[in-house]
Structure formats: structure tokens, C-alpha cells
Amino acid sequence: MTASVTSEHDTITVHVPLIFAKRGGRKQVIVPDGASSWAPPRARVDNTIVKAIARGFRWRKFLETGIHTTVEDIATAEKINPSYVSRVLRLTLLAPALVEAILDGRQPSDITLAGLMKPFPVEWEKQQCSAAI
């Protein structure tokens, strides 16, 4: 942070370097590395990811109980693309610790729904250290 004072009009100009980033559809202020923060960061629950995970578990229950027998049946009932249903169903394979962190808003800032919709390792140990997740 830098500050300058103009003595003619007693004007103070403060320059604070920061970046605005979108996370879960919300804007988040990111301060530069090494900058002291005036408050500890609050947990931010990414509702977009939470809803997708909940939807995936609901659809998995439909398949397990026989309410729907195929991904195509779910897609037809929900009026969405079968490919999307498959990608959301894959979220049920996330490690329980990662799902808990997402539900609590403790997930790393680089975890997004778009990133989770891409293929990821099904082994829970590999998910914890995977850069994609």
C-alpha cells in the first residue's frame, strides 16, 4: 500500500494493490502475497458446487433404488443433457474429506465446479494432492 499527500488541497491518495476474482459466482478480493490481512478469511461456501454435489447424490439414489434405471432416464426426467448428468454423478466419487471441506467452505480457492466436472482420479488419496481438484 502506498500513500501520497498533496499539500495544496489536503488530498490524500491511497493506492492498495488488489485483484478481484470470481469464485462461485461471487466476487472476492485477493490481496498480494505477504500483505497483512486485517481480518482472517471467512469460510465461503460455494453454493454452486454444493448444489451440484447434492444433485449428484440424489441422482445416484434414483439409480440405486430403481426410480430411474439409466442416466438417459434421469436426463429425460430432468430435461437436461445426459452428458451433464454423467459428469454430475461423478461428483459422488469425491473423497469424503473433500466433500466435507466443500460443504464447510474450507476448500482451496482453485477448486471450482468447472474443474470438478473434468475427469479426476477416483482414488481418494490421489484426489487430496491432485492439482486438478
PDB file of N, CA, C and O in Angstrom, residues 44-87:
ATOM      1  N   ARG A  44     -16.059 -19.547   2.861  1.00  0.00           N
ATOM      2  CA  ARG A  44     -17.039 -19.192   1.843  1.00  0.00           C
ATOM      3  C   ARG A  44     -17.558 -20.471   1.207  1.00  0.00           C
ATOM      4  O   ARG A  44     -16.847 -21.152   0.482  1.00  0.00           O
ATOM      5  N   VAL A  45     -18.787 -20.793   1.509  1.00  0.00           N
ATOM      6  CA  VAL A  45     -19.410 -21.971   0.931  1.00  0.00           C
ATOM      7  C   VAL A  45     -19.784 -21.649  -0.510  1.00  0.00           C
ATOM      8  O   VAL A  45     -20.469 -20.664  -0.774  1.00  0.00           O
ATOM      9  N   ASP A  46     -19.291 -22.457  -1.424  1.00  0.00           N
ATOM     10  CA  ASP A  46     -19.596 -22.278  -2.843  1.00  0.00           C
ATOM     11  C   ASP A  46     -20.893 -23.037  -3.124  1.00  0.00           C
ATOM     12  O   ASP A  46     -20.892 -24.252  -3.335  1.00  0.00           O
ATOM     13  N   ASN A  47     -22.007 -22.317  -3.113  1.00  0.00           N
ATOM     14  CA  ASN A  47     -23.314 -22.956  -3.264  1.00  0.00           C
ATOM     15  C   ASN A  47     -23.471 -23.668  -4.600  1.00  0.00           C
ATOM     16  O   ASN A  47     -24.218 -24.641  -4.688  1.00  0.00           O
ATOM     17  N   THR A  48     -22.785 -23.209  -5.621  1.00  0.00           N
ATOM     18  CA  THR A  48     -22.866 -23.861  -6.923  1.00  0.00           C
ATOM     19  C   THR A  48     -22.331 -25.287  -6.835  1.00  0.00           C
ATOM     20  O   THR A  48     -22.958 -26.225  -7.337  1.00  0.00           O
ATOM     21  N   ILE A  49     -21.194 -25.450  -6.188  1.00  0.00           N
ATOM     22  CA  ILE A  49     -20.610 -26.795  -6.040  1.00  0.00           C
ATOM     23  C   ILE A  49     -21.466 -27.637  -5.105  1.00  0.00           C
ATOM     24  O   ILE A  49     -21.719 -28.815  -5.370  1.00  0.00           O
ATOM     25  N   VAL A  50     -21.933 -27.051  -4.016  1.00  0.00           N
ATOM     26  CA  VAL A  50     -22.753 -27.793  -3.047  1.00  0.00           C
ATOM     27  C   VAL A  50     -24.019 -28.318  -3.718  1.00  0.00           C
ATOM     28  O   VAL A  50     -24.392 -29.492  -3.542  1.00  0.00           O
ATOM     29  N   LYS A  51     -24.676 -27.484  -4.503  1.00  0.00           N
ATOM     30  CA  LYS A  51     -25.899 -27.917  -5.197  1.00  0.00           C
ATOM     31  C   LYS A  51     -25.606 -29.036  -6.186  1.00  0.00           C
ATOM     32  O   LYS A  51     -26.385 -29.987  -6.313  1.00  0.00           O
ATOM     33  N   ALA A  52     -24.489 -28.933  -6.895  1.00  0.00           N
ATOM     34  CA  ALA A  52     -24.137 -29.975  -7.866  1.00  0.00           C
ATOM     35  C   ALA A  52     -23.861 -31.300  -7.159  1.00  0.00           C
ATOM     36  O   ALA A  52     -24.290 -32.363  -7.624  1.00  0.00           O
ATOM     37  N   ILE A  53     -23.154 -31.251  -6.037  1.00  0.00           N
ATOM     38  CA  ILE A  53     -22.875 -32.485  -5.290  1.00  0.00           C
ATOM     39  C   ILE A  53     -24.179 -33.089  -4.768  1.00  0.00           C
ATOM     40  O   ILE A  53     -24.399 -34.300  -4.873  1.00  0.00           O
ATOM     41  N   ALA A  54     -25.048 -32.258  -4.225  1.00  0.00           N
ATOM     42  CA  ALA A  54     -26.336 -32.755  -3.723  1.00  0.00           C
ATOM     43  C   ALA A  54     -27.157 -33.367  -4.847  1.00  0.00           C
ATOM     44  O   ALA A  54     -27.768 -34.437  -4.685  1.00  0.00           O
ATOM     45  N   ARG A  55     -27.163 -32.727  -5.995  1.00  0.00           N
ATOM     46  CA  ARG A  55     -27.892 -33.239  -7.157  1.00  0.00           C
ATOM     47  C   ARG A  55     -27.312 -34.594  -7.581  1.00  0.00           C
ATOM     48  O   ARG A  55     -28.057 -35.532  -7.876  1.00  0.00           O
ATOM     49  N   GLY A  56     -25.985 -34.705  -7.574  1.00  0.00           N
ATOM     50  CA  GLY A  56     -25.350 -35.969  -7.932  1.00  0.00           C
ATOM     51  C   GLY A  56     -25.745 -37.101  -7.000  1.00  0.00           C
ATOM     52  O   GLY A  56     -26.058 -38.213  -7.438  1.00  0.00           O
ATOM     53  N   PHE A  57     -25.761 -36.835  -5.701  1.00  0.00           N
ATOM     54  CA  PHE A  57     -26.157 -37.871  -4.742  1.00  0.00           C
ATOM     55  C   PHE A  57     -27.639 -38.230  -4.878  1.00  0.00           C
ATOM     56  O   PHE A  57     -28.014 -39.384  -4.716  1.00  0.00           O
ATOM     57  N   ARG A  58     -28.452 -37.240  -5.183  1.00  0.00           N
ATOM     58  CA  ARG A  58     -29.887 -37.518  -5.394  1.00  0.00           C
ATOM     59  C   ARG A  58     -30.067 -38.417  -6.615  1.00  0.00           C
ATOM     60  O   ARG A  58     -30.817 -39.397  -6.580  1.00  0.00           O
ATOM     61  N   TRP A  59     -29.357 -38.091  -7.701  1.00  0.00           N
ATOM     62  CA  TRP A  59     -29.475 -38.900  -8.914  1.00  0.00           C
ATOM     63  C   TRP A  59     -28.917 -40.303  -8.701  1.00  0.00           C
ATOM     64  O   TRP A  59     -29.452 -41.274  -9.225  1.00  0.00           O
ATOM     65  N   ARG A  60     -27.840 -40.418  -7.923  1.00  0.00           N
ATOM     66  CA  ARG A  60     -27.294 -41.745  -7.633  1.00  0.00           C
ATOM     67  C   ARG A  60     -28.316 -42.574  -6.862  1.00  0.00           C
ATOM     68  O   ARG A  60     -28.486 -43.771  -7.114  1.00  0.00           O
ATOM     69  N   LYS A  61     -29.021 -41.935  -5.932  1.00  0.00           N
ATOM     70  CA  LYS A  61     -30.065 -42.643  -5.174  1.00  0.00           C
ATOM     71  C   LYS A  61     -31.174 -43.109  -6.115  1.00  0.00           C
ATOM     72  O   LYS A  61     -31.708 -44.206  -5.951  1.00  0.00           O
ATOM     73  N   PHE A  62     -31.531 -42.279  -7.100  1.00  0.00           N
ATOM     74  CA  PHE A  62     -32.529 -42.690  -8.097  1.00  0.00           C
ATOM     75  C   PHE A  62     -32.090 -43.969  -8.795  1.00  0.00           C
ATOM     76  O   PHE A  62     -32.895 -44.874  -9.012  1.00  0.00           O
ATOM     77  N   LEU A  63     -30.818 -44.047  -9.174  1.00  0.00           N
ATOM     78  CA  LEU A  63     -30.307 -45.240  -9.859  1.00  0.00           C
ATOM     79  C   LEU A  63     -30.275 -46.450  -8.927  1.00  0.00           C
ATOM     80  O   LEU A  63     -30.646 -47.558  -9.325  1.00  0.00           O
ATOM     81  N   GLU A  64     -29.839 -46.237  -7.683  1.00  0.00           N
ATOM     82  CA  GLU A  64     -29.715 -47.346  -6.732  1.00  0.00           C
ATOM     83  C   GLU A  64     -31.074 -47.907  -6.314  1.00  0.00           C
ATOM     84  O   GLU A  64     -31.197 -49.104  -6.070  1.00  0.00           O
ATOM     85  N   THR A  65     -32.087 -47.060  -6.227  1.00  0.00           N
ATOM     86  CA  THR A  65     -33.406 -47.523  -5.792  1.00  0.00           C
ATOM     87  C   THR A  65     -34.295 -47.958  -6.957  1.00  0.00           C
ATOM     88  O   THR A  65     -35.386 -48.484  -6.727  1.00  0.00           O
ATOM     89  N   GLY A  66     -33.857 -47.722  -8.175  1.00  0.00           N
ATOM     90  CA  GLY A  66     -34.634 -48.137  -9.332  1.00  0.00           C
ATOM     91  C   GLY A  66     -35.678 -47.135  -9.787  1.00  0.00           C
ATOM     92  O   GLY A  66     -36.478 -47.434 -10.675  1.00  0.00           O
ATOM     93  N   ILE A  67     -35.698 -45.939  -9.186  1.00  0.00           N
ATOM     94  CA  ILE A  67     -36.635 -44.906  -9.647  1.00  0.00           C
ATOM     95  C   ILE A  67     -36.352 -44.590 -11.110  1.00  0.00           C
ATOM     96  O   ILE A  67     -37.269 -44.452 -11.909  1.00  0.00           O
ATOM     97  N   HIS A  68     -35.072 -44.486 -11.437  1.00  0.00           N
ATOM     98  CA  HIS A  68     -34.620 -44.374 -12.830  1.00  0.00           C
ATOM     99  C   HIS A  68     -33.567 -45.447 -13.034  1.00  0.00           C
ATOM    100  O   HIS A  68     -32.782 -45.741 -12.133  1.00  0.00           O
ATOM    101  N   THR A  69     -33.565 -46.044 -14.216  1.00  0.00           N
ATOM    102  CA  THR A  69     -32.647 -47.157 -14.444  1.00  0.00           C
ATOM    103  C   THR A  69     -31.405 -46.766 -15.226  1.00  0.00           C
ATOM    104  O   THR A  69     -30.416 -47.496 -15.199  1.00  0.00           O
ATOM    105  N   THR A  70     -31.419 -45.625 -15.910  1.00  0.00           N
ATOM    106  CA  THR A  70     -30.260 -45.205 -16.698  1.00  0.00           C
ATOM    107  C   THR A  70     -30.046 -43.702 -16.556  1.00  0.00           C
ATOM    108  O   THR A  70     -30.942 -42.965 -16.122  1.00  0.00           O
ATOM    109  N   VAL A  71     -28.860 -43.273 -16.954  1.00  0.00           N
ATOM    110  CA  VAL A  71     -28.541 -41.848 -16.986  1.00  0.00           C
ATOM    111  C   VAL A  71     -29.484 -41.134 -17.952  1.00  0.00           C
ATOM    112  O   VAL A  71     -29.935 -40.012 -17.685  1.00  0.00           O
ATOM    113  N   GLU A  72     -29.811 -41.791 -19.040  1.00  0.00           N
ATOM    114  CA  GLU A  72     -30.721 -41.196 -20.023  1.00  0.00           C
ATOM    115  C   GLU A  72     -32.111 -40.971 -19.428  1.00  0.00           C
ATOM    116  O   GLU A  72     -32.763 -39.968 -19.723  1.00  0.00           O
ATOM    117  N   ASP A  73     -32.563 -41.895 -18.574  1.00  0.00           N
ATOM    118  CA  ASP A  73     -33.865 -41.725 -17.904  1.00  0.00           C
ATOM    119  C   ASP A  73     -33.859 -40.491 -17.001  1.00  0.00           C
ATOM    120  O   ASP A  73     -34.813 -39.714 -16.983  1.00  0.00           O
ATOM    121  N   ILE A  74     -32.760 -40.323 -16.259  1.00  0.00           N
ATOM    122  CA  ILE A  74     -32.649 -39.150 -15.387  1.00  0.00           C
ATOM    123  C   ILE A  74     -32.634 -37.876 -16.231  1.00  0.00           C
ATOM    124  O   ILE A  74     -33.326 -36.899 -15.915  1.00  0.00           O
ATOM    125  N   ALA A  75     -31.857 -37.892 -17.300  1.00  0.00           N
ATOM    126  CA  ALA A  75     -31.753 -36.715 -18.170  1.00  0.00           C
ATOM    127  C   ALA A  75     -33.107 -36.351 -18.770  1.00  0.00           C
ATOM    128  O   ALA A  75     -33.472 -35.172 -18.828  1.00  0.00           O
ATOM    129  N   THR A  76     -33.857 -37.357 -19.181  1.00  0.00           N
ATOM    130  CA  THR A  76     -35.187 -37.106 -19.742  1.00  0.00           C
ATOM    131  C   THR A  76     -36.117 -36.518 -18.671  1.00  0.00           C
ATOM    132  O   THR A  76     -36.835 -35.552 -18.927  1.00  0.00           O
ATOM    133  N   ALA A  77     -36.080 -37.090 -17.464  1.00  0.00           N
ATOM    134  CA  ALA A  77     -36.944 -36.611 -16.385  1.00  0.00           C
ATOM    135  C   ALA A  77     -36.576 -35.185 -15.961  1.00  0.00           C
ATOM    136  O   ALA A  77     -37.456 -34.376 -15.659  1.00  0.00           O
ATOM    137  N   GLU A  78     -35.288 -34.868 -15.958  1.00  0.00           N
ATOM    138  CA  GLU A  78     -34.830 -33.548 -15.537  1.00  0.00           C
ATOM    139  C   GLU A  78     -34.766 -32.553 -16.695  1.00  0.00           C
ATOM    140  O   GLU A  78     -34.476 -31.380 -16.483  1.00  0.00           O
ATOM    141  N   LYS A  79     -34.999 -33.062 -17.922  1.00  0.00           N
ATOM    142  CA  LYS A  79     -34.948 -32.236 -19.140  1.00  0.00           C
ATOM    143  C   LYS A  79     -33.591 -31.560 -19.318  1.00  0.00           C
ATOM    144  O   LYS A  79     -33.481 -30.362 -19.563  1.00  0.00           O
ATOM    145  N   ILE A  80     -32.529 -32.368 -19.153  1.00  0.00           N
ATOM    146  CA  ILE A  80     -31.161 -31.888 -19.353  1.00  0.00           C
ATOM    147  C   ILE A  80     -30.382 -32.906 -20.160  1.00  0.00           C
ATOM    148  O   ILE A  80     -30.867 -34.002 -20.463  1.00  0.00           O
ATOM    149  N   ASN A  81     -29.155 -32.576 -20.495  1.00  0.00           N
ATOM    150  CA  ASN A  81     -28.293 -33.409 -21.322  1.00  0.00           C
ATOM    151  C   ASN A  81     -27.762 -34.606 -20.520  1.00  0.00           C
ATOM    152  O   ASN A  81     -27.292 -34.431 -19.395  1.00  0.00           O
ATOM    153  N   PRO A  82     -27.796 -35.817 -21.097  1.00  0.00           N
ATOM    154  CA  PRO A  82     -27.259 -36.996 -20.390  1.00  0.00           C
ATOM    155  C   PRO A  82     -25.778 -36.853 -20.029  1.00  0.00           C
ATOM    156  O   PRO A  82     -25.331 -37.369 -19.005  1.00  0.00           O
ATOM    157  N   SER A  83     -25.012 -36.136 -20.860  1.00  0.00           N
ATOM    158  CA  SER A  83     -23.595 -35.920 -20.570  1.00  0.00           C
ATOM    159  C   SER A  83     -23.424 -35.142 -19.268  1.00  0.00           C
ATOM    160  O   SER A  83     -22.560 -35.460 -18.446  1.00  0.00           O
ATOM    161  N   TYR A  84     -24.268 -34.137 -19.052  1.00  0.00           N
ATOM    162  CA  TYR A  84     -24.211 -33.350 -17.824  1.00  0.00           C
ATOM    163  C   TYR A  84     -24.562 -34.225 -16.620  1.00  0.00           C
ATOM    164  O   TYR A  84     -23.909 -34.145 -15.576  1.00  0.00           O
ATOM    165  N   VAL A  85     -25.563 -35.068 -16.773  1.00  0.00           N
ATOM    166  CA  VAL A  85     -25.948 -35.980 -15.684  1.00  0.00           C
ATOM    167  C   VAL A  85     -24.765 -36.874 -15.317  1.00  0.00           C
ATOM    168  O   VAL A  85     -24.452 -37.053 -14.131  1.00  0.00           O
ATOM    169  N   SER A  86     -24.067 -37.394 -16.299  1.00  0.00           N
ATOM    170  CA  SER A  86     -22.914 -38.260 -16.040  1.00  0.00           C
ATOM    171  C   SER A  86     -21.815 -37.521 -15.292  1.00  0.00           C
ATOM    172  O   SER A  86     -21.217 -38.052 -14.356  1.00  0.00           O
ATOM    173  N   ARG A  87     -21.531 -36.286 -15.708  1.00  0.00           N
ATOM    174  CA  ARG A  87     -20.479 -35.509 -15.055  1.00  0.00           C
ATOM    175  C   ARG A  87     -20.854 -35.158 -13.615  1.00  0.00           C
ATOM    176  O   ARG A  87     -19.998 -35.187 -12.726  1.00  0.00           O
TER     177      ARG A  87
END
